[in-house]
PDB file of C-alpha atoms in Angstrom:
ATOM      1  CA  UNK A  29       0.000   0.000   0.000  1.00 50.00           C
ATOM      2  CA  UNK A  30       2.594   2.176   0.827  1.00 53.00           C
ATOM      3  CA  UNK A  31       4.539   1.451  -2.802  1.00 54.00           C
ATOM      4  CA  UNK A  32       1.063   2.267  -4.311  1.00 59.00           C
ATOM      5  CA  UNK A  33       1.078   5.604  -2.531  1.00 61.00           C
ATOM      6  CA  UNK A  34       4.176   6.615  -3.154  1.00 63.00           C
ATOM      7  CA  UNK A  35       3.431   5.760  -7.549  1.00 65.00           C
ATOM      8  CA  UNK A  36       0.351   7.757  -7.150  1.00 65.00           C
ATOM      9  CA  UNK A  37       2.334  10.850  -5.359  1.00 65.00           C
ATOM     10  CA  UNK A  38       5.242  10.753  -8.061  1.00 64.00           C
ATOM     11  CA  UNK A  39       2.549  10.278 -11.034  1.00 63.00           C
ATOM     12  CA  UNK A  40       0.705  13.229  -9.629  1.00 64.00           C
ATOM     13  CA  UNK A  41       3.588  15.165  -9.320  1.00 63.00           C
ATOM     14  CA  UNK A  42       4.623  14.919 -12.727  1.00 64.00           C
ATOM     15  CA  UNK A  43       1.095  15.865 -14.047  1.00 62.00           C
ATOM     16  CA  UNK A  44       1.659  19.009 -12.001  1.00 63.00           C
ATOM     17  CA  UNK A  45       4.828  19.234 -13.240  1.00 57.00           C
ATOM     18  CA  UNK A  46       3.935  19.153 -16.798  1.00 57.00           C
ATOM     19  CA  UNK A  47       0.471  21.359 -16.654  1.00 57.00           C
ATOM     20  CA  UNK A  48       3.031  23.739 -15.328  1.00 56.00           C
ATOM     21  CA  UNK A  49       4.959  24.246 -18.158  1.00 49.00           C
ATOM     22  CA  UNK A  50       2.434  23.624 -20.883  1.00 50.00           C
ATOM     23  CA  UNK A  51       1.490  26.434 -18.958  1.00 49.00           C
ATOM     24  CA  UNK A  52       4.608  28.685 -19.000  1.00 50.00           C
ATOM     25  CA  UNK A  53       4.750  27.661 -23.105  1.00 49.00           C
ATOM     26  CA  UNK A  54       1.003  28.560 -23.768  1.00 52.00           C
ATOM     27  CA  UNK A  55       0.477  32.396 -23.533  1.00 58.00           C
ATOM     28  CA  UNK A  56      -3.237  34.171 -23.456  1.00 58.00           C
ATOM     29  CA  UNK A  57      -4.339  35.057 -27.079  1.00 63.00           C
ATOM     30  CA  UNK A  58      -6.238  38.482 -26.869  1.00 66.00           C
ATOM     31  CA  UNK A  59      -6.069  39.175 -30.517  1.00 65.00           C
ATOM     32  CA  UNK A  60     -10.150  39.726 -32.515  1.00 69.00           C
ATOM     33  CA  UNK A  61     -10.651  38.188 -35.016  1.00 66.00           C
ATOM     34  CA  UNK A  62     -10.509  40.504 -37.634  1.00 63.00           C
ATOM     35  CA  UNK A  63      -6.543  41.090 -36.624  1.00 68.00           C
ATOM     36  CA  UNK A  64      -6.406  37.339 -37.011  1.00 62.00           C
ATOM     37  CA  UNK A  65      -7.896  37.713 -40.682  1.00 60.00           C
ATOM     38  CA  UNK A  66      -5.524  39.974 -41.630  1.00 61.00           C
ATOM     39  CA  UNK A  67      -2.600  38.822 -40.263  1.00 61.00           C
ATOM     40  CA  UNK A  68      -3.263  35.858 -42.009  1.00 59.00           C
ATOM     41  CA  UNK A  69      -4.606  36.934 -44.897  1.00 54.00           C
ATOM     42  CA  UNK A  70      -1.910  39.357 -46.103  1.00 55.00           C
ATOM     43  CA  UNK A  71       0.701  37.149 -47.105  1.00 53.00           C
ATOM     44  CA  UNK A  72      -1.780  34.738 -49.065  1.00 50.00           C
ATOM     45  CA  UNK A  73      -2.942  38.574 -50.680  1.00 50.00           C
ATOM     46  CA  UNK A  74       0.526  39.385 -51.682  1.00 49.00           C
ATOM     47  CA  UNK A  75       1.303  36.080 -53.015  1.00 48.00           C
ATOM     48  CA  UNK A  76      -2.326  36.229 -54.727  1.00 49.00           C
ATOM     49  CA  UNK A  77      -1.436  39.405 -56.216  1.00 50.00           C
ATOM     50  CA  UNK A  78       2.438  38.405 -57.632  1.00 49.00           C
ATOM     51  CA  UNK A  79       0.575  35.591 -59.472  1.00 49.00           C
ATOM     52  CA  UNK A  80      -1.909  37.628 -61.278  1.00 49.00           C
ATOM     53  CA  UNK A  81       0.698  40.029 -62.150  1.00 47.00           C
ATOM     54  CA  UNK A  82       3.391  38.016 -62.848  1.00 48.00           C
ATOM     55  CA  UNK A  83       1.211  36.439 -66.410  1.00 50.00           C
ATOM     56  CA  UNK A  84       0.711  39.883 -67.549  1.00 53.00           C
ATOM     57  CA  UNK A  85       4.644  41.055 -66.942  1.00 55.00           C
ATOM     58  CA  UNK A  86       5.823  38.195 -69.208  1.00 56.00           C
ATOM     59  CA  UNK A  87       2.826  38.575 -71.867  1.00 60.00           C
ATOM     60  CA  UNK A  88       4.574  40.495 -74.611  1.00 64.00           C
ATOM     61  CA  UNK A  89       2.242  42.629 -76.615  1.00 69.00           C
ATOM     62  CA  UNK A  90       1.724  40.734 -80.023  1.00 72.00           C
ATOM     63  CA  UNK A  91       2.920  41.924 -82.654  1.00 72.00           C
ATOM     64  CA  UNK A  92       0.875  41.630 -86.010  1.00 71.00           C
ATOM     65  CA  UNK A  93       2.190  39.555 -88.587  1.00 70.00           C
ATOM     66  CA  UNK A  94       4.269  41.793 -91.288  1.00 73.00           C
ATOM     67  CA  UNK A  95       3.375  40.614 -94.511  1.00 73.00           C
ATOM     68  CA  UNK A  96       6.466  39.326 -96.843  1.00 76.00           C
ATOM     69  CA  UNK A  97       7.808  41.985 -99.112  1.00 68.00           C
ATOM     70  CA  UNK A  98       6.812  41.599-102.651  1.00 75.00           C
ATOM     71  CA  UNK A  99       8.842  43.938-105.003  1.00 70.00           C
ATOM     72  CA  UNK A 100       6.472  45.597-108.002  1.00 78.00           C
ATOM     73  CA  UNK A 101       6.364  44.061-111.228  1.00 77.00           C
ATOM     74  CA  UNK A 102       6.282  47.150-112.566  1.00 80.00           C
ATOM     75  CA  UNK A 103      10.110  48.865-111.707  1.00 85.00           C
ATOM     76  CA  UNK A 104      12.997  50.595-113.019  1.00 84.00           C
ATOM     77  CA  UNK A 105      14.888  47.537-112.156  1.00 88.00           C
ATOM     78  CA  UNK A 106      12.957  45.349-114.275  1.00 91.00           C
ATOM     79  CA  UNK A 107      12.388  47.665-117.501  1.00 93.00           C
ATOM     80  CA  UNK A 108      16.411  48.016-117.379  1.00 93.00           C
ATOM     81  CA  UNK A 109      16.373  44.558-117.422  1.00 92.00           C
ATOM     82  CA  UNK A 110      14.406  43.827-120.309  1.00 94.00           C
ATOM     83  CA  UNK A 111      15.352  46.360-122.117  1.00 95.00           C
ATOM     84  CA  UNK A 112      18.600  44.662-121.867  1.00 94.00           C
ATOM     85  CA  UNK A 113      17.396  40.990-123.004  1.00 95.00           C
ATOM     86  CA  UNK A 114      15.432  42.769-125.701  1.00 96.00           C
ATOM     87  CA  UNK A 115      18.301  44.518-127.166  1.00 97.00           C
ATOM     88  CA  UNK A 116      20.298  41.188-126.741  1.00 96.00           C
ATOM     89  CA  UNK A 117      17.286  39.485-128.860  1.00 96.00           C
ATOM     90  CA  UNK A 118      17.458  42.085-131.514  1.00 96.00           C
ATOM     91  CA  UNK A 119      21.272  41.709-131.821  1.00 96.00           C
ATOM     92  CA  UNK A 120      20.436  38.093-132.125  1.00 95.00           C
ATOM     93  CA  UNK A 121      17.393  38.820-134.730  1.00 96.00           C
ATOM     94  CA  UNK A 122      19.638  41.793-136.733  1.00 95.00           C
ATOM     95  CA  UNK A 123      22.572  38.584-137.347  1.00 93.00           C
ATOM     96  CA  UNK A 124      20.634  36.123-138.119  1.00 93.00           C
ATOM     97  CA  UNK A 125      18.995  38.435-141.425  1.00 91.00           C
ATOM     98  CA  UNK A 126      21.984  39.415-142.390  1.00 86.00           C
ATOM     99  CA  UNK A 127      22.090  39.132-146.143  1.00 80.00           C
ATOM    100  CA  UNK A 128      24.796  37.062-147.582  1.00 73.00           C
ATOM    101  CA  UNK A 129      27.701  38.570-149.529  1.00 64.00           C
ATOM    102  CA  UNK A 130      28.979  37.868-153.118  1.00 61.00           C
ATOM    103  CA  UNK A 131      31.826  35.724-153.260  1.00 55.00           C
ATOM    104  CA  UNK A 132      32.220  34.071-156.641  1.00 59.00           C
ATOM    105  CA  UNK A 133      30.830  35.197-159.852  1.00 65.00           C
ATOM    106  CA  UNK A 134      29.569  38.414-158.852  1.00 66.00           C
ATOM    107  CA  UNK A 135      28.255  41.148-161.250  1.00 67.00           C
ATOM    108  CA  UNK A 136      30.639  43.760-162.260  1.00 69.00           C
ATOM    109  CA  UNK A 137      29.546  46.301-161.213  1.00 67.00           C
ATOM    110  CA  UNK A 138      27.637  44.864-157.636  1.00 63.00           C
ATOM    111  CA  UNK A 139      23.695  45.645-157.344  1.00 65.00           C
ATOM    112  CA  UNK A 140      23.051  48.539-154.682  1.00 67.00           C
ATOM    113  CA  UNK A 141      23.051  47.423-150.948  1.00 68.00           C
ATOM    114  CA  UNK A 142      19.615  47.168-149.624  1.00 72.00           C
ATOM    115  CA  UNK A 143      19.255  49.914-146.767  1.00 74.00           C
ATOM    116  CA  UNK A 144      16.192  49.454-145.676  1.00 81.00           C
ATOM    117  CA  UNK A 145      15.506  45.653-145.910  1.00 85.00           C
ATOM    118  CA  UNK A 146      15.035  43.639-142.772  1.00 92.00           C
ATOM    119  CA  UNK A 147      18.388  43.209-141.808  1.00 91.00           C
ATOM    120  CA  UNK A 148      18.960  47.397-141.713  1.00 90.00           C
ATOM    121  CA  UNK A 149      15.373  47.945-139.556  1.00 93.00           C
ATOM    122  CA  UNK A 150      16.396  45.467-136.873  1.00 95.00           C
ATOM    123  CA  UNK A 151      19.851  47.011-136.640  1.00 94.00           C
ATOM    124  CA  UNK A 152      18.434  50.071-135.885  1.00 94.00           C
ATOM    125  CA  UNK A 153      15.783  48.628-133.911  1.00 96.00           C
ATOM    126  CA  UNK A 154      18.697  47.034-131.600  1.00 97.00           C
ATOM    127  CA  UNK A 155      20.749  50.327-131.260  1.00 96.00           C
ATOM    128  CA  UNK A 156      17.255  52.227-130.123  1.00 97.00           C
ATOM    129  CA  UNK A 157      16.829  49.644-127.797  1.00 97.00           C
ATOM    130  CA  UNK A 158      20.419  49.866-126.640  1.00 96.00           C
ATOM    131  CA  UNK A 159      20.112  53.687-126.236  1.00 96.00           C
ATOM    132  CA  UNK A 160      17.395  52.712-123.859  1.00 97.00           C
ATOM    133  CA  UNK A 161      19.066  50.689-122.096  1.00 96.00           C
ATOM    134  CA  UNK A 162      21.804  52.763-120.858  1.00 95.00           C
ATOM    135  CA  UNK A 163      19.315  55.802-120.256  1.00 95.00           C
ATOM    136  CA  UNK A 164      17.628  53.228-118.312  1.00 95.00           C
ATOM    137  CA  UNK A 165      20.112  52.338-116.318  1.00 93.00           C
ATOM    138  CA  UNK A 166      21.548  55.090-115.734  1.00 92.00           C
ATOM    139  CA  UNK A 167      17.861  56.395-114.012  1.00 92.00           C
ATOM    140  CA  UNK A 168      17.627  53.125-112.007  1.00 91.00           C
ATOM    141  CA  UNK A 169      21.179  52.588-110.865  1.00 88.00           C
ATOM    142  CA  UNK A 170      23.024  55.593-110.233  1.00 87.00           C
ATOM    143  CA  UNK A 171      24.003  55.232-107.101  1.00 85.00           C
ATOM    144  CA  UNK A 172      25.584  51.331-108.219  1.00 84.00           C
ATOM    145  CA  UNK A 173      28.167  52.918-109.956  1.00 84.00           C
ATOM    146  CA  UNK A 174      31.368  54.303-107.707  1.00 84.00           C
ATOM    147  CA  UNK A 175      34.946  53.953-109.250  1.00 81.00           C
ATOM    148  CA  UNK A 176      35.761  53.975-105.652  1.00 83.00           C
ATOM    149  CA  UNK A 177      34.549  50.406-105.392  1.00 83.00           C
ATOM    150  CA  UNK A 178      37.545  49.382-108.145  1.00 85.00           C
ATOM    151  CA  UNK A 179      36.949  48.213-111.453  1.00 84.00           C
ATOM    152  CA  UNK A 180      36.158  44.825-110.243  1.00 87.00           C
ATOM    153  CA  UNK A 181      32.973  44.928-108.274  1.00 90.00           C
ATOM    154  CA  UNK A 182      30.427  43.764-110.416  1.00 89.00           C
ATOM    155  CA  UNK A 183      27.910  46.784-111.023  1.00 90.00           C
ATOM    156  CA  UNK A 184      31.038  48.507-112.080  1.00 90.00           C
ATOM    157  CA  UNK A 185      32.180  45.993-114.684  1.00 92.00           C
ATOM    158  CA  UNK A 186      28.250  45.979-115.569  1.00 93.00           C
ATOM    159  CA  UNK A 187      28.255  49.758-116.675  1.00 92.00           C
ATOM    160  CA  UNK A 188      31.248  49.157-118.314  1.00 93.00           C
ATOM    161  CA  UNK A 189      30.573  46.271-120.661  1.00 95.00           C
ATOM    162  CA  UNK A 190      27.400  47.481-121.414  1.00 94.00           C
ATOM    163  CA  UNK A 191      28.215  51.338-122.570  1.00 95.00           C
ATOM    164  CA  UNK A 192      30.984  49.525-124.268  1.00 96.00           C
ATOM    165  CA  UNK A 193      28.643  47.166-126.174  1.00 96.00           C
ATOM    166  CA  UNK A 194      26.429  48.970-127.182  1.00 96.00           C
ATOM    167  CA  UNK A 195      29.041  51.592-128.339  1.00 96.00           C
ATOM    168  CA  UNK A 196      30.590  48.821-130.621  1.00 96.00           C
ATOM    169  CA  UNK A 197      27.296  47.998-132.390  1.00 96.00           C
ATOM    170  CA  UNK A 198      26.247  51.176-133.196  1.00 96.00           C
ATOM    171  CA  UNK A 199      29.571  51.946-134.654  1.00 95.00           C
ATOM    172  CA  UNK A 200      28.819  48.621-136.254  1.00 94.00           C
ATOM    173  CA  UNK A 201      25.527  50.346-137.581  1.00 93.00           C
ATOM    174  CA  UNK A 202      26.597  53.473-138.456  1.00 92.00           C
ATOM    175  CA  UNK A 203      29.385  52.325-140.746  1.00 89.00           C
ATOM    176  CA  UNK A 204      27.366  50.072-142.649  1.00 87.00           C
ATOM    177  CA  UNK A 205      24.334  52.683-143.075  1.00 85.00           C
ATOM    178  CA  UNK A 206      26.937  55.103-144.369  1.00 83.00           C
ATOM    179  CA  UNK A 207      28.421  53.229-147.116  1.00 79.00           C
ATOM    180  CA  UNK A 208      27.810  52.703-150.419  1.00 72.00           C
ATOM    181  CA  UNK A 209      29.553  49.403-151.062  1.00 73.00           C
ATOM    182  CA  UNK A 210      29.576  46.084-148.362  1.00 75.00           C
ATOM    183  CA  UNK A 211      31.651  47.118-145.565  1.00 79.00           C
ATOM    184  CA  UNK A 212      32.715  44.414-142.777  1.00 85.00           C
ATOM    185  CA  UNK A 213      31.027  45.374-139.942  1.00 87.00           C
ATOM    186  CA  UNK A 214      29.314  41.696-138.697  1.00 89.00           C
ATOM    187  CA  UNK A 215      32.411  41.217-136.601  1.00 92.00           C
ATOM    188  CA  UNK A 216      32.288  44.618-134.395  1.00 94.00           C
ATOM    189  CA  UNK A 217      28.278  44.021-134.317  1.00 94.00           C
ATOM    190  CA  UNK A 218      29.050  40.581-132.549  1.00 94.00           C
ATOM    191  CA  UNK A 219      31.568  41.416-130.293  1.00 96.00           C
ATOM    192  CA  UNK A 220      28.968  44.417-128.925  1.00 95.00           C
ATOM    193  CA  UNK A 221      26.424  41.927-128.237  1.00 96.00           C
ATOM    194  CA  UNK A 222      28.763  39.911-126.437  1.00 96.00           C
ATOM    195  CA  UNK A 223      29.948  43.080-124.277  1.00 95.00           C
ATOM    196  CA  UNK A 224      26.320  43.901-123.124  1.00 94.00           C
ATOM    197  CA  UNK A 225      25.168  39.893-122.703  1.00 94.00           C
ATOM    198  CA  UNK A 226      28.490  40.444-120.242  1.00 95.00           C
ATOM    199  CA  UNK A 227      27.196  42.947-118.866  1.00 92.00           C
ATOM    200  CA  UNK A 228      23.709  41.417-118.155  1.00 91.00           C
ATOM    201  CA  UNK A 229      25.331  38.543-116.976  1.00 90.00           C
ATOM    202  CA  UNK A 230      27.545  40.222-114.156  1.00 87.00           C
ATOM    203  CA  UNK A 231      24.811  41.450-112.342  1.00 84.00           C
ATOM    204  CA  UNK A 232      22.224  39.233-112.822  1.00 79.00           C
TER     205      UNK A 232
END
């Protein structure tokens, strides 16, 4: 009986003891409940509020779609460039009429060259289109040209064989349309056409 007392005294004492300090630990909450709320509430606010305005910080504004460039059909560009190919077609048109020349048995003395046949209008059809060529070009690619660039870059060797061609074929023309007997002049003619097909050919 006396063991049993003695459990029951040290088993009480350590309820005591431990009510004690749950005691000491546990302090009197005189907070309403409204200060609760918002002592609570404000971080989940803040936090609420970062997410809703995080979205619209990394939404970029979109941007509408730019349509791909189309160039006109219509240009200075392109009527330079067939001009050129026309001229180059003439040339091609102007050879291939060319009459052919008396080598044996000719009459004494020859018949008179034909000066307005075919062959003559389609000469002078090429150097016209030549002519407006060059004008062309020079309206349309002015700025292209610079000797500061060096006779190599390409728009440069462009000008160059293509004033130079169609220089040689109308010297080709002109010396044929100014004689009264068959001149050789098929040779310079050709090598123009070459100079501006070149030409063509360098920038294009």
């Amino acid at each position: 009986m006396r063991g049993t007392g003695i459990i029951k005294g040290a088993l009480a004492a350590m309820l005591l003891w431990a009510g004690g300090a749950g005691a000491q630990e546990t302090t009197l909450d005189t907070a309403t409940p409204a200060q609760v709320y918002a002592l609570h509430a404000q971080p989940l606010l803040l936090a609420a509020s970062e997410q809703v305005a995080a979205p619209e910080q990394a939404v970029a504004p979109v941007q509408p779609a730019q349509p791909s460039f189309e160039p006109p059909l219509v240009s200075g560009s392109n009527i330079h460039l067939v001009l050129g190919l026309s001229t180059i077609a003439a040339a091609a048109a102007t050879a291939a009429t060319a009459p052919e020349g008396c080598e044996h048995n000719c009459p004494n003395p020859p018949p008179p060259r034909e000066t307005n046949g075919t062959h003559a209008k389609l000469a002078k059809t090429t150097i016209a289109l030549a002519a407006a060529t060059i004008a062309s070009g020079l309206v349309t690619h002015w700025d292209d040209f610079a000797l500061a660039d060096g006779l190599t870059d390409p728009d440069n060797l462009h000008v160059l064989f293509g004033i130079t061609g169609a220089a040689l074929m109308a010297y080709a023309v002109n010396k044929s349309a100014n004689s009264t007997s068959q001149v050789s002049h098929a040779g310079i003619a050709e090598l123009g056409a070459l100079g501006m097909l070149v030409g063509i050919k360098m920038t294009w």
